Amino acid sequence: MEKDRYQLGIETLGKLTGDESDKVVKNIESFSPEFGKMMIEFGFGEVYGRTHFSLKEQEIITLTSLITQGAGERQLMFHFKAAMNVGLSKEDIVEIIMHCAAYAGFPKASVAIEVLQQVMEQE
Amino acid sequence: MEKDRYQLGIETLGKLTGDESDKVVKNIESFSPEFGKMMIEFGFGEVYGRTHFSLKEQEIITLTSLITQGAGERQLMFHFKAAMNVGLSKEDIVEIIMHCAAYAGFPKASVAIEVLQQVMEQE
Amino acid sequence: MEKDRYQLGIETLGKLTGDESDKVVKNIESFSPEFGKMMIEFGFGEVYGRTHFSLKEQEIITLTSLITQGAGERQLMFHFKAAMNVGLSKEDIVEIIMHCAAYAGFPKASVAIEVLQQVMEQE
Amino acid sequence: MEKDRYQLGIETLGKLTGDESDKVVKNIESFSPEFGKMMIEFGFGEVYGRTHFSLKEQEIITLTSLITQGAGERQLMFHFKAAMNVGLSKEDIVEIIMHCAAYAGFPKASVAIEVLQQVMEQE
Amino acid sequence: MEKDRYQLGIETLGKLTGDESDKVVKNIESFSPEFGKMMIEFGFGEVYGRTHFSLKEQEIITLTSLITQGAGERQLMFHFKAAMNVGLSKEDIVEIIMHCAAYAGFPKASVAIEVLQQVMEQE
Amino acid sequence: MEKDRYQLGIETLGKLTGDESDKVVKNIESFSPEFGKMMIEFGFGEVYGRTHFSLKEQEIITLTSLITQGAGERQLMFHFKAAMNVGLSKEDIVEIIMHCAAYAGFPKASVAIEVLQQVMEQE
């Protein structure tokens, strides 16, 4: 049922974003409720809500995909924080970035390192 | 020392490719010894030879990067086999692909599923 | 309800693939039922099943996205045929490809033209 | 003749950018007259000046290509405004973005939604 | 005048493809005369016909762009042959590929090496 | 030996960045010494330190790869300055960008032109 996918998405978002959870959900839904609903139901409910991999393992996949596709600062920041909320350390993230340097090239890895540095300085 | 990075690369390739190890190394080095040397020393020695993550975790990163960048059949095949050689199951790989569907789009996930099917049928 | 998204996905796939509909669905679900279910429910049900744009307009979006991301032969073939099943002409598709030449570069446009030619010759 | 392609490009730019037309042309040509000339003659004259599709349909193609290739804020902003100048509504653009979520992944769709929100707030 | 851009494109294609020139042009124009005309006039006339860089230097740019965007076998083959027709050696091309390994990742470089090997074996 | 690759990387970075050399190296190494070491040893030592192509020719390859992959402002800025430090003129860079317009699409070329303009205004 739609309700469950949405509910599951909200719960997963809660684990990924911690204290900022309510703000993040409100933000996603504010501008386009339809897009927000789809992202919560499918992205965070149906996909992130799967239980085969832990949230920590899922963040390894997410970070790798973001770095490889050259995602921008906001996307990287959101998921660097989420990754640390579910148990990845700074060292883990640097290792992911180093692996991506070989697989997706140094320019994308360099951008990721710079954004990670910004995130660490904010903490 | 160069020798160690090369040696480490050969050993890592051995773990990833199992029985086909010698053939793979010979193949990499046959056409362009310089490119082959760089790939073994850097790609498989310096990067894959790191020990922070297990080879299994590193293959999760590699597969995600390959799927996200729309890598072709040969690249996907090589690493689907390598991933299974170091401990990922068919189910693990399908989960990675499903996560990538949300993060890199369904067309790239569909290609990955088709190539995985081919690999499974060859086994 | 899950059932409706799935049912809607099957119906949309039917319109896109015409006579080959049953074969396509069986093919999608054969190797990984979970991935197949997600693709039918979300990709073809939740997304393609939206009614704001016609299927013809949605295929314009799909083809543009596929050409821009450098999708391979099988993906392009499937959607060139689907596009023609829902009302796009050869001329329409060539125009999309020409627009993409300027926005995504000539190499990707050339690949699309070659695959379109193959599709037309099969008809 | 070169003259006509240039003239056609200027006219098309005029329809896409409305009141800001003169400023945009001046901006394109100021730094590198040669690049500016090529973009106006080929991009806006030869390609956008085609009449098979309406400007509204052409903007659907442009927006899809930009979102799929992960274009940055400035590119997205320019064409969100242009799209609205030639008749696409906010709802139309959100639908394009939702379709792209499935075809190019949620990170690129999320960026597009955020930039669209900024554009709507400026109006 | 249109005629000159077309004529210049044909001449440039002639230098890039040597003996196969007529066949290539016929092939480009056979399926979609409009797309073919655009590719010859703009791609090979207006862009490749520029004289600031030599054809050899222009092929360095083309090969780098193709490898970086993960272009397929046919595109790479065409331009590996063209590159050798205008003076790049196998060694030059391998060096371009090695540079791209660092900038665009090893998977794309590996594909390029494999296709180059096929081209060399055909000669 | 590791030492030599590092030393070679520092020297190459020195040629690319001129007066800012020390600052750049310190910056690369400050946040993650391991990533910084890898980038200097492999990226600037092993790859950029090759002597087959001149640094000027290598920058043509780097710029093309960055533009084609849609690299962001910081990456483009760094290498536009480096390119000029090793002998490429503004005209050379504009020609590279124009060639990339045809091969990677106008949106990426437009971004590059805008960033180049910013770099020129800073000088």
XYZ file of C-alpha atoms in Angstrom:
738
model
C 0.000 0.000 0.000
C 1.184 3.521 -0.808
C 0.972 4.498 2.848
C 3.555 1.935 3.877
C 6.081 2.890 1.241
C 5.755 6.511 2.323
C 6.008 5.616 6.004
C 9.052 3.451 5.355
C 10.655 6.281 3.382
C 10.142 8.725 6.246
C 11.668 6.288 8.724
C 14.694 5.646 6.526
C 15.177 9.358 5.967
C 15.027 9.748 9.735
C 17.914 7.327 10.212
C 19.958 8.967 7.460
C 19.436 12.562 8.548
C 19.069 12.347 12.317
C 18.078 15.598 13.978
C 17.480 17.346 10.676
C 14.943 14.757 9.579
C 11.786 16.864 9.840
C 13.412 19.801 8.111
C 14.632 17.600 5.247
C 11.235 16.013 4.661
C 9.500 19.381 4.770
C 12.027 20.753 2.328
C 11.608 17.865 -0.125
C 7.854 18.204 -0.109
C 7.505 21.983 -0.036
C 8.061 22.906 -3.659
C 6.593 19.950 -5.516
C 4.563 17.617 -3.340
C 4.335 15.080 -6.171
C 8.071 14.897 -6.762
C 8.676 14.839 -3.010
C 6.209 11.996 -2.537
C 7.866 9.979 -5.316
C 11.324 10.536 -3.872
C 10.257 9.535 -0.374
C 8.144 6.552 -1.445
C 10.440 5.149 -4.087
C 13.917 6.499 -3.328
C 13.874 6.278 0.436
C 11.031 3.771 0.953
C 11.207 1.185 -1.781
C 14.955 1.341 -2.471
C 16.699 2.549 0.710
C 14.124 0.693 2.770
C 15.335 -2.665 1.463
C 17.011 -4.717 4.139
C 19.433 -6.931 2.206
C 22.249 -4.438 2.739
C 22.651 -2.332 5.879
C 22.198 1.429 5.600
C 25.974 1.703 5.939
C 26.515 -0.569 2.932
C 23.829 1.289 1.002
C 25.622 4.567 1.640
C 28.815 3.074 0.152
C 26.807 2.436 -3.008
C 25.184 5.872 -2.966
C 28.453 7.737 -2.435
C 30.168 5.797 -5.213
C 27.332 6.513 -7.614
C 27.299 10.217 -6.726
C 31.063 10.631 -7.101
C 31.093 8.699 -10.384
C 28.320 10.797 -11.924
C 30.014 14.014 -10.848
C 27.215 15.062 -8.497
C 27.418 18.574 -7.130
C 28.187 19.948 -3.705
C 24.690 19.724 -2.231
C 24.162 16.101 -3.176
C 27.597 15.088 -1.917
C 27.170 17.024 1.337
C 23.790 15.485 2.079
C 25.119 11.953 1.645
C 28.503 12.508 3.330
C 26.533 13.531 6.414
C 24.063 10.671 5.992
C 26.944 8.227 5.575
C 28.459 9.371 8.854
C 25.069 9.185 10.557
C 24.798 5.485 9.688
C 28.328 4.544 10.631
C 30.870 5.354 7.936
C 33.979 7.127 9.230
C 35.960 9.871 7.525
C 38.569 7.212 6.708
C 35.946 4.983 5.059
C 34.773 7.848 2.881
C 38.312 8.801 1.868
C 38.900 5.166 0.830
C 35.750 5.232 -1.320
C 36.986 8.419 -2.942
C 40.439 6.934 -3.591
C 38.879 3.871 -5.212
C 36.730 6.176 -7.367
C 39.859 8.093 -8.441
C 40.937 4.978 -10.325
C 37.478 4.108 -11.620
C 35.979 7.510 -12.408
C 39.061 9.722 -12.669
C 40.896 12.149 -10.410
C 38.835 15.281 -11.192
C 35.692 13.723 -9.706
C 37.654 12.361 -6.745
C 39.188 15.776 -6.094
C 35.795 17.449 -6.008
C 34.595 14.825 -3.534
C 37.624 15.353 -1.281
C 37.044 19.112 -1.249
C 33.383 18.730 -0.326
C 34.211 16.170 2.354
C 36.693 18.623 3.819
C 33.955 21.281 3.988
C 31.627 18.836 5.731
C 34.278 17.899 8.298
C 35.007 21.556 9.035
C 31.325 22.253 9.720
C 31.012 19.493 12.283
C 59.445 0.477 -4.992
C 57.905 -0.139 -8.420
C 58.497 -3.877 -8.063
C 56.279 -4.114 -5.017
C 53.365 -2.251 -6.522
C 53.541 -4.521 -9.548
C 53.802 -7.632 -7.404
C 50.898 -6.516 -5.243
C 48.834 -5.829 -8.361
C 49.478 -9.318 -9.718
C 48.472 -10.873 -6.404
C 45.264 -8.849 -6.209
C 44.407 -9.699 -9.802
C 44.979 -13.333 -8.876
C 42.390 -13.142 -6.120
C 39.895 -11.348 -8.343
C 40.238 -13.591 -11.383
C 41.079 -16.981 -9.919
C 41.974 -19.610 -12.493
C 42.019 -17.117 -15.321
C 44.627 -14.983 -13.594
C 47.594 -15.731 -15.852
C 45.523 -15.263 -18.983
C 44.172 -11.935 -17.769
C 47.598 -10.549 -16.901
C 49.041 -11.704 -20.214
C 46.121 -10.118 -22.019
C 46.503 -6.785 -20.230
C 50.202 -6.615 -20.996
C 50.234 -8.017 -24.526
C 49.164 -5.039 -26.586
C 50.638 -2.139 -24.655
C 53.115 -3.166 -21.970
C 53.209 0.407 -20.645
C 49.460 0.732 -20.229
C 49.323 -2.805 -18.791
C 52.049 -2.000 -16.289
C 50.240 1.153 -15.178
C 46.945 -0.661 -14.756
C 48.500 -3.469 -12.752
C 50.720 -1.227 -10.596
C 48.248 1.537 -9.946
C 44.788 0.058 -10.525
C 45.296 -3.359 -8.996
C 48.392 -2.713 -6.823
C 48.093 0.751 -5.366
C 44.289 1.025 -5.299
C 42.851 -2.503 -5.100
C 45.799 -3.547 -2.981
C 44.729 -1.241 -0.153
C 43.561 -3.123 2.892
C 41.125 -0.735 4.556
C 38.182 -2.359 2.765
C 37.979 -6.060 1.944
C 38.087 -7.101 -1.708
C 34.362 -7.823 -1.387
C 33.663 -4.268 -0.261
C 35.932 -2.909 -2.972
C 33.967 -4.826 -5.585
C 30.751 -3.186 -4.342
C 32.421 0.147 -5.083
C 33.745 -0.990 -8.461
C 30.417 -2.421 -9.625
C 28.558 0.724 -8.572
C 31.026 2.926 -10.414
C 30.855 0.780 -13.559
C 27.050 0.669 -13.620
C 26.793 4.400 -12.959
C 29.176 5.309 -15.769
C 27.356 3.039 -18.209
C 30.318 0.699 -18.699
C 29.996 -1.860 -21.477
C 29.514 -5.605 -21.451
C 33.175 -6.612 -21.146
C 33.892 -4.390 -18.169
C 30.730 -5.468 -16.374
C 31.375 -9.160 -17.096
C 34.933 -9.015 -15.801
C 33.868 -7.455 -12.516
C 30.673 -9.495 -12.033
C 32.902 -12.581 -12.155
C 35.530 -10.946 -9.938
C 32.840 -9.909 -7.465
C 31.625 -13.492 -7.190
C 35.208 -14.726 -6.844
C 35.681 -12.566 -3.750
C 32.378 -13.407 -2.127
C 29.465 -11.402 -3.501
C 26.402 -13.500 -4.321
C 24.010 -13.066 -7.238
C 21.558 -11.567 -4.724
C 24.133 -9.025 -3.543
C 24.793 -7.918 -7.105
C 21.088 -7.617 -7.923
C 20.687 -5.391 -4.841
C 23.542 -3.159 -6.010
C 21.861 -2.894 -9.403
C 18.494 -2.037 -7.830
C 20.100 0.693 -5.731
C 21.770 2.045 -8.887
C 18.387 2.096 -10.666
C 17.353 4.879 -8.292
C 20.696 6.678 -8.337
C 21.810 6.320 -11.963
C 18.539 5.507 -13.741
C 16.788 2.393 -15.001
C 18.474 2.162 -18.427
C 21.895 1.593 -16.840
C 20.420 -0.829 -14.297
C 18.693 -2.786 -17.078
C 21.927 -3.195 -18.997
C 23.627 -4.448 -15.845
C 20.853 -6.980 -15.188
C 21.119 -8.320 -18.730
C 24.886 -8.731 -18.511
C 24.604 -10.386 -15.094
C 22.113 -12.831 -16.577
C 24.622 -13.703 -19.298
C 27.345 -14.263 -16.703
C 25.108 -16.531 -14.632
C 24.168 -18.577 -17.689
C 27.823 -19.159 -18.543
C 28.677 -20.524 -15.111
C -1.855 -0.598 -3.617
C 1.083 -2.507 -5.069
C -1.298 -4.451 -7.302
C -2.457 -1.338 -9.093
C 1.003 0.009 -9.804
C 1.959 -3.372 -11.219
C -1.236 -3.592 -13.270
C -0.755 -0.068 -14.576
C 2.842 -0.893 -15.504
C 1.751 -3.950 -17.480
C -0.859 -1.929 -19.336
C 1.601 0.828 -20.204
C 4.164 -1.716 -21.362
C 1.413 -3.213 -23.523
C 0.850 0.095 -25.271
C 4.577 0.676 -25.747
C 5.454 -2.790 -27.029
C 2.288 -3.917 -28.826
C 2.370 -7.521 -29.990
C 5.602 -8.273 -28.162
C 4.140 -7.209 -24.833
C 3.889 -10.639 -23.201
C 7.376 -11.597 -24.307
C 8.854 -8.361 -22.954
C 7.204 -8.720 -19.552
C 8.267 -12.354 -19.288
C 11.796 -11.377 -20.236
C 11.987 -8.581 -17.650
C 10.768 -10.853 -14.887
C 12.581 -14.056 -15.777
C 16.050 -13.425 -14.389
C 15.374 -11.294 -11.354
C 11.706 -11.139 -10.361
C 12.476 -8.420 -7.811
C 14.203 -6.121 -10.263
C 11.514 -6.871 -12.859
C 8.745 -6.042 -10.408
C 10.423 -2.744 -9.503
C 10.890 -1.789 -13.120
C 7.285 -2.586 -14.024
C 5.748 -1.002 -10.912
C 7.890 2.095 -10.735
C 9.294 2.621 -14.241
C 6.269 1.684 -16.287
C 3.505 2.025 -13.671
C 4.320 4.973 -11.466
C 6.318 7.031 -13.988
C 5.161 6.060 -17.500
C 1.648 5.566 -16.160
C 1.318 9.269 -15.353
C -1.190 11.012 -17.560
C 0.011 14.609 -17.654
C 1.969 13.953 -20.843
C 0.820 11.555 -23.578
C 2.864 8.405 -24.173
C 4.135 10.070 -27.343
C 5.426 13.047 -25.365
C 6.901 10.741 -22.746
C 8.809 8.881 -25.448
C 10.329 12.182 -26.608
C 11.673 12.571 -23.073
C 12.855 8.963 -22.864
C 14.647 9.039 -26.223
C 16.377 12.311 -25.368
C 17.552 10.955 -22.032
C 18.818 7.719 -23.605
C 20.702 9.487 -26.409
C 22.207 12.011 -23.984
C 23.483 9.348 -21.601
C 24.971 7.340 -24.451
C 22.692 4.342 -23.963
C 23.576 1.224 -25.923
C 21.959 -0.465 -28.890
C 19.403 -2.562 -27.006
C 18.021 0.334 -24.985
C 17.794 2.579 -28.025
C 16.175 -0.156 -30.122
C 13.530 -0.913 -27.514
C 12.496 2.717 -27.240
C 12.744 3.574 -30.959
C 10.192 0.794 -31.531
C 8.096 1.908 -28.551
C 8.198 5.502 -29.784
C 6.858 4.437 -33.158
C 4.189 2.290 -31.489
C 2.816 5.347 -29.690
C 2.886 7.666 -32.656
C 6.323 9.172 -33.303
C 7.412 9.017 -36.939
C 10.900 8.361 -38.294
C 11.073 12.107 -39.046
C 10.197 12.986 -35.450
C 12.945 10.728 -34.128
C 15.533 12.127 -36.545
C 14.616 15.633 -35.339
C 15.139 14.563 -31.708
C 18.532 13.141 -32.666
C 19.519 16.331 -34.496
C 18.569 18.436 -31.479
C 20.649 16.113 -29.282
C 23.624 16.535 -31.631
C 23.833 20.148 -30.466
C 23.078 19.418 -26.821
C 24.927 16.130 -26.205
C 27.430 16.075 -29.074
C 27.647 14.441 -32.497
C 29.132 11.093 -31.396
C 26.024 10.230 -29.375
C 23.754 11.478 -32.158
C 25.625 9.368 -34.729
C 25.183 6.216 -32.670
C 21.463 6.959 -32.395
C 21.126 7.467 -36.154
C 22.872 4.150 -36.825
C 20.627 2.251 -34.442
C 17.516 3.941 -35.848
C 18.601 2.847 -39.313
C 18.862 -0.751 -38.096
C 15.379 -0.546 -36.583
C 13.890 0.838 -39.810
C 15.530 -1.914 -41.861
C 14.021 -4.590 -39.631
C 10.491 -3.314 -40.049
C 24.126 31.892 -46.346
C 25.896 32.630 -43.061
C 23.869 35.795 -42.636
C 20.573 33.935 -42.566
C 21.668 31.346 -40.032
C 22.859 34.152 -37.759
C 19.665 36.139 -38.266
C 17.527 33.069 -37.605
C 19.534 32.357 -34.444
C 18.968 35.881 -33.134
C 15.224 35.615 -33.797
C 14.968 32.251 -32.056
C 16.951 33.557 -29.093
C 14.532 36.459 -28.991
C 11.557 34.118 -28.640
C 13.314 32.042 -25.989
C 14.576 34.919 -23.866
C 11.948 37.640 -24.356
C 12.872 40.962 -22.818
C 16.384 39.847 -21.955
C 17.152 38.990 -25.557
C 19.565 41.815 -26.333
C 21.449 41.308 -23.091
C 21.811 37.574 -23.714
C 23.136 38.008 -27.248
C 25.582 40.681 -26.120
C 26.726 38.422 -23.315
C 27.265 35.413 -25.595
C 29.309 37.447 -28.039
C 31.287 39.608 -25.639
C 34.052 37.277 -24.527
C 34.638 35.158 -27.609
C 32.943 36.508 -30.728
C 33.838 33.318 -32.619
C 32.301 30.960 -30.092
C 29.295 33.273 -29.754
C 28.796 33.354 -33.510
C 28.953 29.543 -33.704
C 26.466 29.133 -30.875
C 24.006 31.608 -32.377
C 24.351 30.355 -35.973
C 24.407 26.636 -35.275
C 22.801 26.174 -31.859
C 20.020 28.714 -32.109
C 19.835 29.186 -35.904
C 20.432 25.843 -37.551
C 19.130 23.598 -34.743
C 16.589 25.584 -32.702
C 15.496 27.350 -35.880
C 14.153 24.089 -37.354
C 10.398 24.091 -37.649
C 9.476 20.403 -37.431
C 8.921 20.683 -33.679
C 7.516 23.777 -31.962
C 9.807 25.733 -29.645
C 7.812 24.256 -26.765
C 8.561 20.724 -27.930
C 12.193 21.642 -28.515
C 12.465 22.910 -24.940
C 11.181 19.528 -23.678
C 14.129 17.963 -25.510
C 16.606 20.562 -24.267
C 15.520 20.303 -20.628
C 15.680 16.507 -20.722
C 19.168 16.574 -22.200
C 20.382 19.135 -19.652
C 18.955 17.246 -16.672
C 20.328 13.934 -17.944
C 23.845 15.294 -18.426
C 23.843 16.881 -14.988
C 24.068 20.435 -16.281
C 24.729 23.135 -13.710
C 22.556 25.851 -12.263
C 23.144 28.489 -14.933
C 22.305 26.207 -17.837
C 19.189 24.880 -16.116
C 18.038 28.372 -15.120
C 18.434 29.769 -18.614
C 16.336 26.985 -20.136
C 13.719 26.790 -17.370
C 13.008 30.454 -18.093
C 13.135 29.886 -21.854
C 10.791 26.909 -21.507
C 8.261 29.044 -19.666
C 8.643 31.824 -22.256
C 7.579 29.425 -25.023
C 4.675 27.890 -23.179
C 5.731 25.145 -20.749
C 4.126 25.450 -17.316
C 5.699 24.696 -13.938
C 3.674 21.469 -13.945
C 5.048 20.454 -17.343
C 8.610 20.971 -16.142
C 8.033 19.016 -12.935
C 6.691 16.136 -15.034
C 9.823 16.201 -17.202
C 11.947 16.104 -14.057
C 9.957 13.188 -12.630
C 10.371 11.236 -15.858
C 14.121 11.965 -15.735
C 14.258 10.672 -12.146
C 13.534 7.209 -13.529
C 15.744 7.544 -16.587
C 18.742 9.488 -15.265
C 18.487 8.941 -11.521
C 17.142 10.876 -8.538
C 20.261 12.958 -7.806
C 20.018 14.745 -11.164
C 16.252 15.150 -10.767
C 16.712 16.626 -7.277
C 19.164 19.217 -8.541
C 16.711 20.171 -11.279
C 13.849 20.538 -8.778
C 15.966 22.794 -6.561
C 16.956 25.039 -9.457
C 13.359 25.190 -10.719
C 12.296 26.264 -7.235
C 14.844 29.101 -7.349
C 13.569 30.208 -10.742
C 9.946 30.221 -9.543
C 10.871 32.259 -6.474
C 12.559 34.911 -8.627
C 9.525 35.460 -10.829
C 27.335 29.989 -48.095
C 25.986 26.551 -47.278
C 27.799 25.151 -50.296
C 31.192 26.091 -48.906
C 30.654 24.596 -45.492
C 29.532 21.372 -47.145
C 32.465 21.393 -49.554
C 34.912 22.069 -46.732
C 33.367 19.217 -44.718
C 33.800 16.787 -47.614
C 37.428 17.801 -48.039
C 38.181 17.413 -44.340
C 36.466 14.031 -44.258
C 38.625 13.093 -47.223
C 41.801 13.848 -45.285
C 40.559 11.988 -42.205
C 39.320 8.862 -43.975
C 41.630 8.583 -46.995
C 40.637 5.851 -49.440
C 37.360 5.174 -47.674
C 36.234 8.766 -48.052
C 33.509 8.276 -50.655
C 32.071 5.289 -48.825
C 31.967 7.191 -45.522
C 30.208 10.203 -47.002
C 27.686 7.995 -48.800
C 27.074 6.116 -45.590
C 26.530 9.268 -43.535
C 24.050 10.642 -46.050
C 22.197 7.471 -46.996
C 19.797 7.052 -44.101
C 19.010 10.610 -43.127
C 20.206 13.183 -45.675
C 19.357 15.995 -43.259
C 21.384 14.619 -40.369
C 24.209 13.729 -42.762
C 24.234 17.240 -44.205
C 24.372 18.753 -40.718
C 27.209 16.488 -39.640
C 29.252 17.207 -42.759
C 28.583 20.951 -42.805
C 28.916 21.648 -39.102
C 30.980 18.776 -37.671
C 33.478 18.324 -40.461
C 33.147 21.693 -42.248
C 32.646 24.365 -39.645
C 34.462 22.680 -36.727
C 37.065 20.287 -38.179
C 37.621 22.688 -41.042
C 39.036 25.330 -38.694
C 42.716 25.921 -39.254
C 43.958 27.130 -35.869
C 44.933 23.577 -34.875
C 46.263 20.986 -37.320
C 44.106 17.933 -38.056
C 46.564 15.962 -35.935
C 45.976 18.246 -32.954
C 42.239 18.171 -33.573
C 42.289 14.377 -33.467
C 43.987 14.520 -30.036
C 40.989 16.544 -28.879
C 38.469 14.245 -30.559
C 40.003 11.051 -29.173
C 40.150 12.486 -25.667
C 36.518 13.549 -25.834
C 35.399 10.158 -27.164
C 37.333 8.187 -24.544
C 36.093 10.454 -21.746
C 32.451 10.128 -22.763
C 32.734 6.356 -23.019
C 32.051 6.257 -26.757
C 31.484 2.839 -28.277
C 33.574 0.686 -30.563
C 32.455 2.161 -33.887
C 33.130 5.750 -32.873
C 36.527 4.899 -31.415
C 37.494 2.806 -34.451
C 36.569 5.528 -36.910
C 38.683 8.112 -35.123
C 41.630 5.834 -34.288
C 41.951 5.240 -38.038
C 41.403 8.932 -38.790
C 44.007 9.869 -36.194
C 46.564 7.613 -37.843
C 45.637 8.985 -41.272
C 46.550 12.499 -40.147
C 49.783 11.585 -38.425
C 49.260 10.234 -34.916
C 51.234 7.058 -34.178
C 50.119 4.080 -32.117
C 52.419 5.393 -29.370
C 50.740 8.804 -29.441
C 47.311 7.211 -29.076
C 48.432 4.979 -26.206
C 49.757 8.072 -24.422
C 46.388 9.816 -24.862
C 44.674 6.752 -23.423
C 47.058 6.628 -20.447
C 46.410 10.307 -19.709
C 42.675 9.622 -19.897
C 43.058 6.741 -17.430
C 43.891 9.321 -14.775
C 41.316 11.868 -15.891
C 38.341 9.694 -16.873
C 39.094 6.424 -15.085
C 40.625 3.071 -16.004
C 37.456 1.392 -17.320
C 37.149 3.887 -20.175
C 40.878 3.676 -20.860
C 40.721 -0.133 -20.970
C 37.935 -0.097 -23.526
C 39.952 2.304 -25.663
C 43.054 0.092 -25.476
C 41.040 -2.955 -26.548
C 39.517 -1.157 -29.519
C 42.900 0.255 -30.531
C 44.294 -3.263 -30.463
C 41.523 -4.411 -32.806
C 42.272 -1.536 -35.174
C 46.001 -2.359 -35.210
C 45.287 -6.016 -35.922
C 43.127 -5.104 -38.922
C 45.811 -3.011 -40.556
C 60.933 4.160 -6.085
C 58.018 5.922 -4.391
C 60.247 8.876 -3.588
C 60.944 9.574 -7.230
C 57.314 9.472 -8.314
C 56.474 11.925 -5.536
C 59.405 14.163 -6.416
C 58.491 14.088 -10.096
C 54.893 14.949 -9.211
C 55.982 17.966 -7.179
C 58.175 19.182 -10.019
C 55.426 18.802 -12.591
C 52.960 20.587 -10.327
C 55.542 23.342 -10.000
C 55.616 23.834 -13.766
C 51.828 23.769 -14.020
C 51.095 26.123 -11.151
C 54.110 28.459 -11.101
C 54.145 30.838 -8.148
C 51.236 29.135 -6.453
C 52.992 25.777 -6.442
C 53.720 25.517 -2.718
C 50.224 26.591 -1.786
C 48.649 24.049 -4.138
C 50.718 21.156 -2.841
C 50.009 22.115 0.764
C 46.327 22.340 -0.044
C 46.206 18.932 -1.722
C 47.939 17.273 1.194
C 46.308 19.098 4.086
C 42.998 17.310 4.410
C 43.847 13.770 3.402
C 47.586 13.103 3.179
C 46.912 9.700 1.617
C 44.713 11.015 -1.177
C 47.105 13.923 -1.692
C 50.092 11.575 -1.936
C 48.268 9.404 -4.486
C 47.300 12.387 -6.589
C 50.807 13.814 -6.582
C 52.566 10.483 -7.163
C 50.221 9.020 -9.733
C 48.364 11.967 -11.269
C 51.187 14.476 -11.462
C 54.212 12.140 -11.195
C 53.439 8.971 -13.087
C 50.990 10.414 -15.636
C 51.801 14.118 -16.091
C 55.472 13.330 -15.586
C 55.578 11.280 -18.801
C 57.673 12.913 -21.475
C 56.166 11.609 -24.724
C 53.910 14.654 -24.975
C 54.919 18.144 -23.841
C 53.075 19.661 -20.873
C 51.312 21.903 -23.379
C 50.022 18.897 -25.302
C 49.071 17.175 -22.067
C 47.020 20.188 -21.053
C 45.091 19.965 -24.350
C 44.155 16.420 -23.309
C 43.302 17.424 -19.744
C 41.128 20.375 -20.765
C 39.246 18.264 -23.310
C 38.596 15.556 -20.740
C 37.418 18.077 -18.130
C 35.080 19.889 -20.524
C 33.667 16.612 -21.850
C 32.929 15.255 -18.381
C 31.267 18.490 -17.336
C 33.836 19.316 -14.654
C 32.980 22.177 -12.343
C 34.353 25.658 -12.010
C 37.269 24.870 -9.678
C 38.649 22.059 -11.845
C 38.327 24.112 -15.021
C 39.907 27.178 -13.393
C 42.890 25.242 -12.087
C 43.652 23.775 -15.506
C 42.892 26.892 -17.556
C 45.579 28.639 -15.482
C 47.908 25.634 -15.724
C 47.367 25.481 -19.481
C 48.374 29.114 -19.823
C 51.389 28.560 -17.559
C 52.727 25.900 -19.959
C 52.098 27.812 -23.144
C 48.500 27.595 -24.344
C 46.997 30.956 -25.339
C 43.442 32.143 -24.799
C 42.866 31.478 -28.508
C 44.095 27.890 -28.174
C 41.722 27.262 -25.298
C 38.760 28.785 -27.129
C 39.510 26.472 -30.075
C 39.527 23.443 -27.751
C 36.174 24.560 -26.358
C 34.713 25.035 -29.850
C 35.841 21.550 -30.862
C 34.243 20.177 -27.689
C 30.973 21.961 -28.549
C 30.613 19.560 -31.473
C 31.854 16.501 -29.601
C 30.380 16.961 -26.120
C 27.561 19.437 -26.772
C 27.066 23.179 -26.420
C 26.012 23.239 -22.737
C 29.405 21.937 -21.614
C 31.201 24.256 -24.009
C 29.207 27.246 -22.720
C 30.165 26.505 -19.139
C 33.815 26.287 -20.162
C 33.646 29.624 -21.997
C 32.122 31.306 -18.939
C 34.796 29.955 -16.616
C 37.557 30.912 -19.038
C 36.154 34.426 -19.108
C 36.341 34.581 -15.311
C 39.951 33.387 -15.375
C 40.918 36.006 -17.974
C 39.277 38.766 -15.940
C 41.260 37.806 -12.855
C 44.612 38.032 -14.590
